[in-house]
XYZ file of C-alpha atoms in Angstrom:
692
model
C 39.290 164.028 104.672
C 40.348 163.075 107.739
C 39.268 164.297 111.031
C 42.999 165.886 111.973
C 42.879 167.213 108.373
C 39.366 169.047 108.635
C 40.117 170.056 112.283
C 43.429 171.658 110.877
C 41.998 173.869 108.471
C 39.047 175.217 110.063
C 40.833 175.851 113.930
C 44.439 176.599 112.275
C 46.346 178.247 114.543
C 43.784 177.312 117.954
C 44.788 173.945 117.970
C 47.629 171.959 119.408
C 48.340 168.367 119.808
C 46.656 166.756 122.984
C 50.550 164.853 124.194
C 52.746 168.035 123.891
C 52.127 168.773 126.942
C 52.790 166.023 128.366
C 56.195 166.048 126.927
C 56.817 169.439 128.221
C 55.093 169.278 132.116
C 56.685 166.702 133.335
C 56.818 166.981 137.209
C 55.830 171.049 137.294
C 52.669 171.888 139.219
C 51.091 173.641 135.965
C 47.517 173.789 134.508
C 47.605 172.353 131.095
C 45.684 175.089 129.998
C 49.495 177.380 130.691
C 51.502 174.959 128.833
C 48.905 174.987 126.098
C 49.013 178.956 125.993
C 52.527 178.133 124.852
C 52.623 175.851 122.960
C 49.956 177.735 120.918
C 52.078 180.230 119.842
C 54.855 177.844 118.996
C 53.216 174.338 117.881
C 50.044 174.818 116.995
C 51.350 173.203 113.271
C 51.199 169.758 111.910
C 54.824 170.311 110.098
C 56.669 168.303 112.623
C 59.918 170.092 111.786
C 58.513 173.402 113.149
C 56.770 171.278 116.516
C 60.039 170.460 117.815
C 61.580 173.978 117.618
C 58.348 174.658 118.959
C 58.594 172.863 121.794
C 62.322 173.242 122.263
C 61.340 177.215 122.235
C 58.514 176.018 125.169
C 60.714 174.484 127.060
C 62.889 176.853 127.127
C 60.228 180.033 128.601
C 59.328 177.009 130.810
C 63.270 176.299 132.034
C 63.810 179.873 132.231
C 60.827 182.004 133.269
C 59.057 179.105 134.472
C 59.766 179.992 138.948
C 60.449 177.037 140.740
C 60.066 177.524 144.587
C 63.860 175.647 145.258
C 65.071 178.307 143.020
C 62.649 181.323 144.643
C 65.820 183.235 145.733
C 68.372 182.758 142.541
C 65.590 184.252 140.445
C 65.173 187.445 143.126
C 68.853 187.435 142.204
C 67.931 187.808 138.266
C 65.767 189.864 139.211
C 67.864 192.321 140.455
C 71.114 191.841 138.661
C 69.040 192.154 135.437
C 67.358 195.459 136.776
C 63.877 193.358 135.618
C 62.516 189.910 134.277
C 59.451 187.768 133.332
C 58.586 185.077 135.246
C 56.032 182.723 135.293
C 54.417 182.327 138.231
C 50.417 182.295 140.123
C 49.619 185.642 141.532
C 47.284 186.292 144.057
C 45.648 190.185 144.760
C 44.523 191.550 148.207
C 43.644 195.076 148.881
C 45.773 196.804 152.134
C 42.995 199.340 153.049
C 45.806 200.761 155.233
C 47.379 202.030 152.735
C 44.722 202.630 150.035
C 46.637 199.636 147.063
C 45.845 196.079 145.894
C 49.154 194.175 146.963
C 50.197 191.430 145.047
C 51.205 187.850 145.959
C 53.463 185.287 144.459
C 52.861 180.781 144.802
C 56.876 179.968 143.436
C 58.498 182.717 144.286
C 57.364 183.679 147.753
C 57.013 188.033 147.098
C 54.128 189.060 148.878
C 52.555 192.867 149.815
C 53.414 193.528 146.142
C 52.253 196.820 144.506
C 50.181 196.337 141.774
C 48.954 198.972 139.606
C 44.922 199.558 139.862
C 44.383 198.964 136.001
C 45.591 194.710 136.360
C 43.286 194.148 139.014
C 40.429 195.956 137.516
C 40.768 194.109 134.003
C 41.567 190.597 135.854
C 39.764 190.985 138.570
C 39.976 187.298 139.573
C 43.219 188.305 140.869
C 40.865 189.179 144.495
C 39.464 185.522 144.658
C 42.028 184.451 147.042
C 43.041 180.978 144.382
C 45.130 183.320 142.336
C 45.543 182.833 138.558
C 48.555 181.795 136.358
C 50.375 185.146 134.839
C 53.662 186.434 133.132
C 54.617 188.875 134.979
C 58.004 191.510 134.392
C 59.346 192.648 137.663
C 61.997 195.264 138.206
C 64.277 196.061 140.655
C 64.209 199.839 141.927
C 67.586 200.199 143.933
C 68.620 202.843 145.873
C 67.938 204.368 149.834
C 64.921 204.459 151.048
C 62.537 202.434 149.415
C 59.638 200.604 151.034
C 59.469 197.988 148.392
C 61.732 197.167 145.996
C 59.534 194.821 143.793
C 57.865 196.641 141.043
C 55.338 195.042 139.031
C 55.974 196.519 135.381
C 54.201 194.213 133.024
C 50.819 191.644 133.857
C 49.673 189.138 131.278
C 47.202 186.218 132.812
C 47.849 183.402 130.680
C 44.498 183.369 128.428
C 43.056 184.491 124.840
C 42.105 187.434 125.101
C 39.051 187.770 122.992
C 37.735 185.439 121.074
C 35.037 185.394 118.231
C 32.702 183.343 119.214
C 30.235 182.818 115.781
C 33.334 182.205 113.699
C 33.595 178.779 116.186
C 29.858 178.076 115.829
C 30.219 178.794 111.466
C 33.247 175.997 111.601
C 30.408 173.137 112.965
C 28.808 172.859 108.889
C 32.471 171.290 108.766
C 31.968 168.834 110.553
C 30.265 165.407 110.796
C 27.946 165.127 114.282
C 30.739 161.982 115.003
C 33.737 163.979 113.929
C 32.531 167.041 116.211
C 32.360 165.022 119.366
C 35.461 163.397 118.416
C 36.894 166.642 117.994
C 35.688 167.411 121.448
C 37.318 164.432 122.798
C 40.495 165.154 121.410
C 40.297 168.930 122.704
C 39.246 167.869 126.486
C 42.320 166.004 125.841
C 41.032 162.012 125.669
C 41.621 159.621 122.709
C 37.684 159.175 120.986
C 39.296 155.976 119.617
C 39.007 154.143 122.769
C 35.266 154.396 124.131
C 31.209 154.198 122.674
C 29.032 157.137 121.882
C 27.781 157.153 125.069
C 31.102 157.261 127.239
C 31.847 160.124 124.561
C 28.666 161.334 126.383
C 29.348 160.981 129.650
C 32.889 162.438 129.369
C 31.921 166.153 127.893
C 28.747 165.903 130.472
C 31.371 166.726 132.351
C 31.888 170.561 130.259
C 27.433 171.405 131.183
C 29.091 173.314 133.882
C 31.793 174.811 131.692
C 28.819 176.428 129.289
C 25.260 176.457 131.579
C 25.346 179.234 134.130
C 23.999 178.274 137.491
C 24.301 174.083 136.689
C 24.255 172.159 139.650
C 26.308 168.917 138.461
C 27.461 165.617 140.352
C 30.051 163.206 139.035
C 30.714 159.707 141.663
C 33.122 156.905 140.395
C 35.657 154.898 140.794
C 39.168 156.705 141.012
C 41.755 156.773 137.874
C 38.787 158.070 135.517
C 39.346 161.812 135.349
C 36.305 162.921 136.920
C 38.059 165.814 138.534
C 40.459 166.695 135.177
C 38.611 169.507 133.046
C 37.979 170.859 136.544
C 41.730 171.455 137.065
C 42.739 171.450 133.788
C 40.746 172.750 131.258
C 39.992 176.196 132.090
C 41.264 179.683 133.753
C 37.445 180.139 133.927
C 36.608 177.255 137.179
C 38.396 176.489 139.753
C 38.940 173.138 141.667
C 38.620 172.832 145.390
C 39.099 170.550 148.301
C 35.637 169.629 149.869
C 37.464 170.178 153.272
C 38.328 173.272 152.679
C 35.799 174.953 151.934
C 34.177 177.721 154.471
C 30.984 179.758 153.459
C 33.417 183.156 153.957
C 36.011 181.512 151.243
C 32.604 179.990 148.811
C 30.051 182.936 149.865
C 31.191 186.430 151.016
C 33.947 187.299 153.101
C 33.815 190.251 155.159
C 36.993 192.832 154.797
C 36.921 195.073 157.701
C 33.140 196.691 157.103
C 33.609 195.780 153.424
C 32.195 192.324 151.422
C 34.065 190.949 149.667
C 32.253 187.750 147.679
C 33.929 184.470 147.633
C 34.479 181.894 144.836
C 31.217 182.358 143.342
C 31.586 185.316 142.695
C 34.954 185.086 140.566
C 34.129 181.979 138.631
C 32.252 179.996 136.199
C 32.552 176.781 138.143
C 32.983 176.013 141.537
C 34.561 172.025 141.459
C 34.635 170.635 144.714
C 36.926 168.256 144.700
C 36.623 164.572 146.973
C 33.450 165.309 147.256
C 33.311 162.206 149.987
C 33.246 161.036 153.291
C 35.935 161.207 155.237
C 36.777 161.019 158.470
C 37.300 164.184 161.315
C 35.664 166.013 158.877
C 32.531 168.198 159.544
C 30.647 170.120 157.207
C 29.118 173.641 158.421
C 25.754 173.836 158.736
C 25.864 177.590 157.554
C 27.455 176.717 154.779
C 24.720 173.613 153.422
C 22.136 176.117 154.053
C 23.518 178.830 151.724
C 24.103 175.937 149.322
C 21.034 175.201 149.676
C 19.547 178.177 148.818
C 22.208 179.218 146.481
C 21.599 175.901 143.653
C 18.075 176.389 144.006
C 17.427 180.224 143.604
C 21.340 181.564 141.854
C 21.241 184.044 145.509
C 22.127 183.672 148.929
C 22.364 185.695 151.366
C 25.284 186.044 153.789
C 26.133 189.361 155.656
C 24.056 192.646 155.372
C 22.082 191.348 152.125
C 21.084 189.243 149.300
C 24.197 188.073 146.719
C 23.385 186.505 143.233
C 26.310 185.454 141.256
C 26.198 183.070 137.783
C 29.006 180.430 139.165
C 27.977 176.165 137.978
C 28.818 174.048 141.315
C 29.925 170.646 140.585
C 31.024 167.821 143.672
C 33.244 165.179 141.875
C 33.821 162.187 144.437
C 34.876 158.565 144.676
C 32.135 155.965 145.040
C 33.259 152.798 147.486
C 30.607 150.095 146.298
C 29.575 148.738 143.101
C 26.793 149.929 141.384
C 25.265 146.601 142.044
C 26.569 146.217 145.969
C 24.518 150.217 146.089
C 21.313 149.604 144.457
C 20.893 146.501 146.509
C 21.932 148.035 149.859
C 22.541 151.620 150.089
C 22.153 154.122 147.375
C 23.976 156.247 144.869
C 24.579 158.881 146.888
C 26.130 156.971 149.746
C 29.485 157.956 149.366
C 28.893 161.935 149.940
C 28.894 164.378 153.071
C 26.406 162.406 155.511
C 25.506 166.202 156.058
C 24.426 166.761 152.154
C 22.820 163.128 152.459
C 19.327 164.825 152.412
C 16.783 165.335 149.906
C 16.310 168.564 150.224
C 19.890 169.258 148.999
C 20.174 166.568 146.437
C 16.568 167.565 144.582
C 18.704 170.560 143.596
C 21.023 168.455 141.649
C 20.204 168.475 137.665
C 22.611 166.354 136.473
C 24.666 162.916 138.011
C 27.019 161.766 135.794
C 27.515 158.262 136.345
C 31.428 158.041 136.643
C 31.515 153.769 137.340
C 30.401 153.278 133.057
C 34.342 155.362 132.453
C 36.654 153.061 132.288
C 40.026 153.974 134.014
C 42.067 155.977 131.941
C 45.055 154.122 131.177
C 48.447 155.521 128.664
C 46.438 154.749 125.964
C 43.435 156.441 127.144
C 44.785 160.393 126.085
C 44.540 162.183 122.469
C 47.589 161.859 120.509
C 45.473 163.933 118.087
C 44.591 167.337 117.103
C 41.818 169.583 119.811
C 41.101 173.331 120.540
C 43.397 174.696 122.801
C 41.982 174.608 126.266
C 42.300 178.183 126.716
C 40.252 178.890 123.871
C 37.479 176.271 124.050
C 36.900 177.735 127.797
C 36.506 181.109 126.410
C 34.465 179.734 124.233
C 32.399 178.250 126.340
C 31.898 180.936 129.184
C 30.943 183.324 126.250
C 28.196 180.627 124.842
C 26.576 180.703 128.608
C 25.149 183.160 128.051
C 23.331 182.003 125.340
C 19.895 180.069 126.366
C 18.296 177.269 124.963
C 16.703 175.759 127.162
C 13.194 176.921 125.264
C 13.792 174.641 122.370
C 13.190 171.413 124.194
C 9.550 172.318 124.023
C 9.275 171.565 120.254
C 10.423 168.243 120.485
C 8.779 166.944 123.467
C 6.247 167.134 126.657
C 6.545 165.324 129.683
C 4.393 164.312 132.166
C 2.835 166.053 134.262
C 4.393 164.210 137.662
C 7.361 166.137 137.119
C 8.236 168.548 139.215
C 9.078 172.018 138.417
C 12.973 171.220 139.550
C 12.647 168.095 137.396
C 12.064 170.125 133.995
C 14.131 172.667 135.433
C 17.438 170.092 135.246
C 16.381 168.609 131.762
C 16.003 171.332 130.042
C 19.284 172.751 131.770
C 21.049 169.944 130.236
C 19.505 169.553 127.263
C 20.613 173.106 126.288
C 24.179 172.820 127.416
C 24.677 169.815 125.103
C 23.065 171.703 122.919
C 25.339 174.036 122.779
C 28.580 171.202 122.769
C 27.465 169.120 120.437
C 24.879 171.595 117.908
C 26.233 175.059 118.609
C 24.987 176.423 115.235
C 21.864 174.966 116.234
C 21.424 172.438 113.412
C 20.753 168.993 114.656
C 18.195 166.003 113.373
C 15.141 164.638 115.045
C 16.772 161.452 116.511
C 20.050 163.485 117.840
C 17.994 165.964 119.610
C 16.117 163.206 121.249
C 19.030 161.699 121.665
C 19.826 164.444 124.136
C 16.633 164.518 125.612
C 16.543 161.031 126.773
C 20.040 161.726 128.482
C 19.218 164.542 129.895
C 15.856 162.932 131.477
C 18.122 159.975 132.564
C 20.005 161.999 133.923
C 17.734 163.134 136.227
C 16.231 160.295 137.189
C 19.059 159.317 138.276
C 18.571 162.285 141.167
C 14.996 161.564 141.571
C 15.202 157.791 141.848
C 17.794 157.612 144.906
C 16.045 160.295 146.472
C 13.011 158.174 146.543
C 15.486 155.841 149.050
C 17.047 158.882 151.730
C 13.516 160.481 152.104
C 10.620 159.252 152.023
C 8.449 162.595 151.745
C 9.479 161.932 147.751
C 7.836 158.826 147.093
C 4.223 160.627 148.511
C 4.200 162.504 144.463
C 6.375 160.398 142.580
C 7.111 161.673 138.913
C 6.855 159.338 136.242
C 9.727 160.249 133.370
C 8.074 159.720 130.413
C 7.529 161.921 127.554
C 5.374 162.278 124.657
C 7.476 162.353 121.237
C 5.996 165.925 119.550
C 7.444 163.901 116.091
C 5.530 161.598 116.260
C 2.783 161.547 118.597
C 4.713 159.088 120.246
C 4.630 158.230 124.415
C 8.545 157.339 125.808
C 9.717 156.484 128.282
C 13.037 157.357 130.355
C 15.069 154.443 132.502
C 18.511 154.631 133.923
C 20.899 152.236 132.519
C 21.520 151.090 136.109
C 18.284 149.759 136.016
C 17.982 148.203 133.205
C 21.312 146.486 133.622
C 20.164 144.704 136.872
C 16.997 144.720 137.145
C 16.798 141.245 139.164
C 18.621 143.223 142.400
C 15.947 144.138 144.972
C 16.798 146.985 147.071
C 17.146 145.604 151.148
C 14.112 148.387 151.295
C 11.455 146.425 149.771
C 8.690 144.872 150.625
C 10.068 141.598 149.875
C 13.624 141.228 150.998
C 16.103 137.652 150.795
C 17.503 137.422 154.788
C 20.793 135.588 153.605
C 23.532 137.579 155.499
C 26.021 140.454 154.847
C 25.516 141.282 151.401
C 29.139 141.410 149.352
C 30.120 143.242 146.563
C 30.581 139.787 144.257
C 26.935 138.863 145.955
C 25.575 142.293 144.578
C 26.299 141.213 140.946
C 22.369 141.028 138.880
C 20.760 137.392 139.581
C 20.986 135.592 136.368
C 17.027 134.729 134.876
C 18.795 131.293 133.242
C 18.871 129.814 135.859
C 17.255 126.258 134.991
C 13.576 125.605 136.761
C 12.567 122.526 138.629
C 11.446 119.893 136.859
C 8.772 118.887 139.223
C 6.813 121.367 141.318
C 5.612 120.242 144.045
C 1.638 120.921 144.742
C -0.602 120.520 148.620
C -1.414 117.372 147.803
C 2.242 116.580 147.638
C 2.306 114.900 144.059
C 4.352 116.559 141.529
C 3.227 118.341 138.046
C 5.096 119.377 135.019
C 6.425 122.029 134.946
C 4.385 125.308 133.332
C 5.753 125.248 129.421
C 7.252 128.764 128.931
C 4.702 130.170 126.179
C 6.970 131.925 123.532
C 5.685 135.468 122.171
C 6.582 137.835 119.387
C 8.839 140.822 120.684
C 11.242 143.468 119.878
C 14.407 144.033 122.344
C 16.012 147.328 122.467
C 19.687 147.203 123.938
C 20.944 150.120 125.167
C 24.461 151.120 124.391
C 26.269 150.368 127.765
C 23.734 148.286 129.122
C 25.645 145.300 130.825
C 22.856 141.747 132.178
C 22.790 140.432 128.278
C 23.762 136.714 126.799
C 22.667 135.122 124.457
C 21.279 131.764 127.103
C 18.980 134.872 127.479
C 18.078 136.366 124.655
C 18.086 133.440 122.325
C 17.506 129.806 124.326
C 13.912 130.118 124.419
C 13.550 130.253 121.065
C 16.234 127.589 119.987
C 15.350 125.011 123.317
C 13.468 122.502 120.277
C 14.652 123.403 116.821
C 16.445 120.561 115.018
C 17.945 122.416 112.061
C 18.848 126.601 112.042
C 21.044 128.756 110.536
C 23.021 131.243 111.405
C 22.965 134.596 108.312
C 25.452 136.509 109.645
C 27.574 138.563 107.189
C 30.493 139.173 109.400
C 31.974 135.729 111.237
C 35.309 136.303 110.479
C 37.524 138.112 113.325
C 38.820 136.052 115.574
C 36.087 137.811 118.152
C 33.309 137.171 115.996
C 34.285 133.401 115.344
C 34.310 133.460 119.471
C 30.855 134.911 119.210
C 29.474 132.097 117.486
C 31.372 129.530 119.517
C 29.172 131.374 121.872
C 26.321 130.814 121.248
C 26.647 126.809 119.756
C 28.794 126.415 123.587
C 25.105 128.129 124.720
C 23.229 125.478 122.913
C 25.026 122.560 124.225
C 24.659 124.032 127.459
C 21.127 124.497 127.499
C 19.517 121.104 125.344
C 20.011 118.165 123.824
C 22.378 118.759 120.427
C 22.503 115.303 119.181
C 21.104 115.126 115.688
C 21.307 119.577 115.875
C 22.216 120.948 112.086
C 23.510 124.258 112.418
C 24.142 126.718 109.235
C 25.857 129.567 109.004
C 25.637 131.802 105.921
C 29.133 133.996 106.582
C 30.729 136.366 103.815
C 34.247 136.953 103.840
C 37.002 138.968 101.389
C 38.274 136.788 98.532
C 41.965 136.529 99.527
C 40.958 135.405 102.800
C 38.511 133.677 102.306
C 41.138 129.849 102.356
C 42.337 131.040 106.176
C 38.463 131.509 107.171
C 37.925 127.871 105.738
C 40.646 126.130 107.847
C 39.021 128.026 110.791
C 35.534 127.005 109.773
C 37.038 123.439 109.317
C 38.025 123.512 112.392
C 35.000 124.198 113.861
C 33.289 121.168 111.965
C 35.842 118.398 112.856
C 35.204 119.978 116.621
C 31.087 120.411 116.976
C 30.791 116.572 115.091
C 32.266 115.171 118.148
C 29.102 116.991 119.999
C 26.710 115.297 117.402
C 26.377 118.259 115.680
C 26.451 118.989 112.001
C 28.060 122.115 110.795
C 28.315 123.373 107.489
C 28.806 126.597 105.565
C 28.152 128.610 102.737
C 29.451 132.252 101.967
C 27.518 135.261 100.041
C 27.610 138.763 99.817
C 25.001 139.954 101.209
C 23.716 142.304 104.673
C 20.751 141.177 106.954
C 21.758 139.495 109.932
C 19.300 136.572 111.714
C 18.779 132.996 112.822
C 15.980 131.274 111.566
C 14.472 128.335 112.963
C 12.508 124.940 111.290
C 10.341 125.331 114.046
C 8.902 129.304 112.067
C 11.004 131.126 114.323
C 12.953 133.947 112.311
C 15.055 136.081 114.738
C 16.494 139.312 113.367
C 19.207 140.657 114.955
C 20.555 144.637 114.440
C 24.416 144.243 114.942
C 24.525 140.343 114.026
C 26.316 137.998 117.129
C 28.883 140.867 117.216
C 26.808 142.886 119.602
C 29.032 143.596 122.448
C 32.456 145.733 122.891
C 35.556 145.171 122.949
C 36.626 143.505 126.619
C 40.301 142.906 128.013
C 40.663 138.843 127.130
C 42.201 139.489 130.973
C 38.651 140.210 132.419
C 35.940 139.011 133.853
C 33.420 139.724 130.773
C 35.993 137.577 128.635
C 34.214 134.560 130.409
C 30.115 135.664 131.557
C 29.018 137.388 128.424
C 26.842 139.282 131.020
C 29.122 141.356 132.278
C 30.230 142.679 129.052
C 28.886 145.798 128.142
C 26.860 146.279 124.692
C 26.597 147.798 121.558
C 23.535 150.012 121.374
C 21.331 147.322 118.651
C 17.495 145.216 118.522
C 16.693 142.089 118.207
C 13.505 141.469 116.827
C 11.292 137.730 117.559
C 9.369 136.874 114.293
C 6.974 133.515 114.234
C 5.841 132.136 110.280
C 2.668 132.296 109.863
C-alpha cells in the first residue's frame, strides 16, 4: 500500500490534495487554511472527476462570496437588493463602551461599527484580538426610516473546524511507519518530502513546535525563500504573523480601554510569530517591549497595567541572514542579523530552539506537495489540543544530561523533545533509537543558542555548559555538537586567542580551510638545515558522518590510507547509476592528484541487473582505456553481494557504510558538482581497520 493510499484510508474526509489550494488561490490574499476549509468540503476524495467538480464549486464560492476590496460597493448593493447575502471576509470586533455593544469591522467590505451579537464574541474571543478572524458571514439589510445601522449580522461562522477527536488522530499513527508519518506531515504543511533528507524534514517540522507546545520560544534565521514564515502565516487560525517593526507593548501584551485592561495578542493566540525579525534602517525597538518580552519568555507572565498577567502563547522569531554561516562563525555570530536591541544575553538565553534555516534549500516548483495531506485547519486544531499534553518528563527515562547545563538549557531540551515527540510519535510509541534521535536534535538546537551566547556575552563563559548526556539504556556518555561546527571545524573566530589578520574577510574567504593541503617537503630548523617531514601515523578509527554535514571529501577521508598502496580493491555493488560511476571516477582522480599512480592496480567489484550489465560493461571498458593512459591497470568483476569496502595490499580495510555514494543529490550547475567538500552528506559510518 502506498503512502497516499494509507493517508486516504486513515483520514478520509479530513485530507485534501495540497496543490489544489494553489490552483484556486491565484492572486487572492486568502490564507491557505480558508481555501482548504472549502476544499475539504468539496474535494476530500481521490476521484479525479469529483475533484474537478469540487474545484469548480469552490471557485464559484470564492467568486460569488469572497469580497474583493475593489468590488465592495457592488457587494453592498447585492446585500441591499437581496435583503441578505453571504460573504467571506476578515472580521474584527471591538467593544463600544458608550453604546454598550460589540461592533464588527469588515476588512475588505469596508463596513465598520456593525453591531454583532454577544453570543458570537463569547464563542470566538479571537474576534477581539485586533488581528481579525476569517469568517463566513450572512449580512442582512434593514430598510426603512430612522434606522441607525442598516447592516445586520445574521450568521457568523469562523472558517475552522468546530471539533476534533484527537484520540482518533493518535490512534491512526499505528497505521504508518515513522518514515511514512514524517512524509505525511510534510505533505500536510504543503511541502514535497521527496526533495528533502530526514534532517531537513526535522528542521521543517520543528517550525510546528510553537503550535504544539505552550510557551515555546522559537527562532529561525536563514536565507530568503526557504519557507520560514509559511507555517505561521498559512497553516493555522490559532497563530498570528506580525511584522517585527509593528509590535508595541500594548498590542502584544495589554492595552487600556478606558479603565479596563484588555489582553493583547498573547492572550488570544497560540503562536505570535514575528516576521522579518531583522535589523531595519531607522527602526527602533521600545526598551519597555524588550523588558516585558524577557519576563514573558522566562516566566510565562508579564507586568503591564495594574497587575501581573499570564498567557500560554508561544513566541516565534523568523528573519533573514545577511551572510553565509562560515562568514558568521568566523567574523560575528549566528544572531548578527536580528535587531541590535535584542542581541543581548538576557534575551537570547530564553530562546529554546534556534532552527538552522540555512540548511533548507530555497523553495522551487518541485518543493511543493502534490499529494494528500491533512486539511490545515484540522491539523491546526489537533496541535492546539495537544498543547495541553506535557511530555517533558519522559526525557528523564532516556538520558541524564551533564550537571553543567543551566536550568534554562534543561527546560529548552525537554520542551523541544516533548514537542517533537507529540509531532512524530503522538501515540508515545517509539524505539530507543528514535527517542535518542529526538534528544540529539533537541540538545543541538539549544547548544546552537548557547554557543553564540559565549560570543555575545562573556559572562556566560564563566560557567560553560558541556552538552553531553548519559544514555540510560547503554550507560555510554554521548556528546552533542552542532552540524555547522562539525562542517566547519577549521574556521577560527576572529575573537579567538590566535587569529590570522589578513584583512577583511568575504563570504568566499570564510569557507572551511582545506585540511588536505600539501605539506612542504622540507621544514627549516633553528640551525638553518632541513629535516624530513614527519611521517603521518595511521591509526585504526571509526568516522561518523552526520546527515547534511559538509566539508567531507574522498581526499580527506582516504588519501593517507591509500597513498602507499600499489593494489586497491573497491567493493561496492552500487557503481552503476551515472552519479555512482562519477563517484568512482572522483576516487580515482583523487589518487591521481595525490600520489604516483604508475603501475597502480585498481580492481572494482560491483553488481547490476542482468539486462543492464552489457551497458555497464561498455562504460567500464571506456574507464579502463582512459586509466591505462595514466599508467593505471583497471579491471572489474560482477557479483551479488551487499557489504561495501576498500581494501589495499598494505593491509588496510576501509568499511564504507554507504559505499562511495555518501553524498546527497546536488545540482549539476552548482559548486558542489566540482567540489566534494561543498556537498551535503548522507548519514554513514566509515571504519578503518588494519590486518594483524
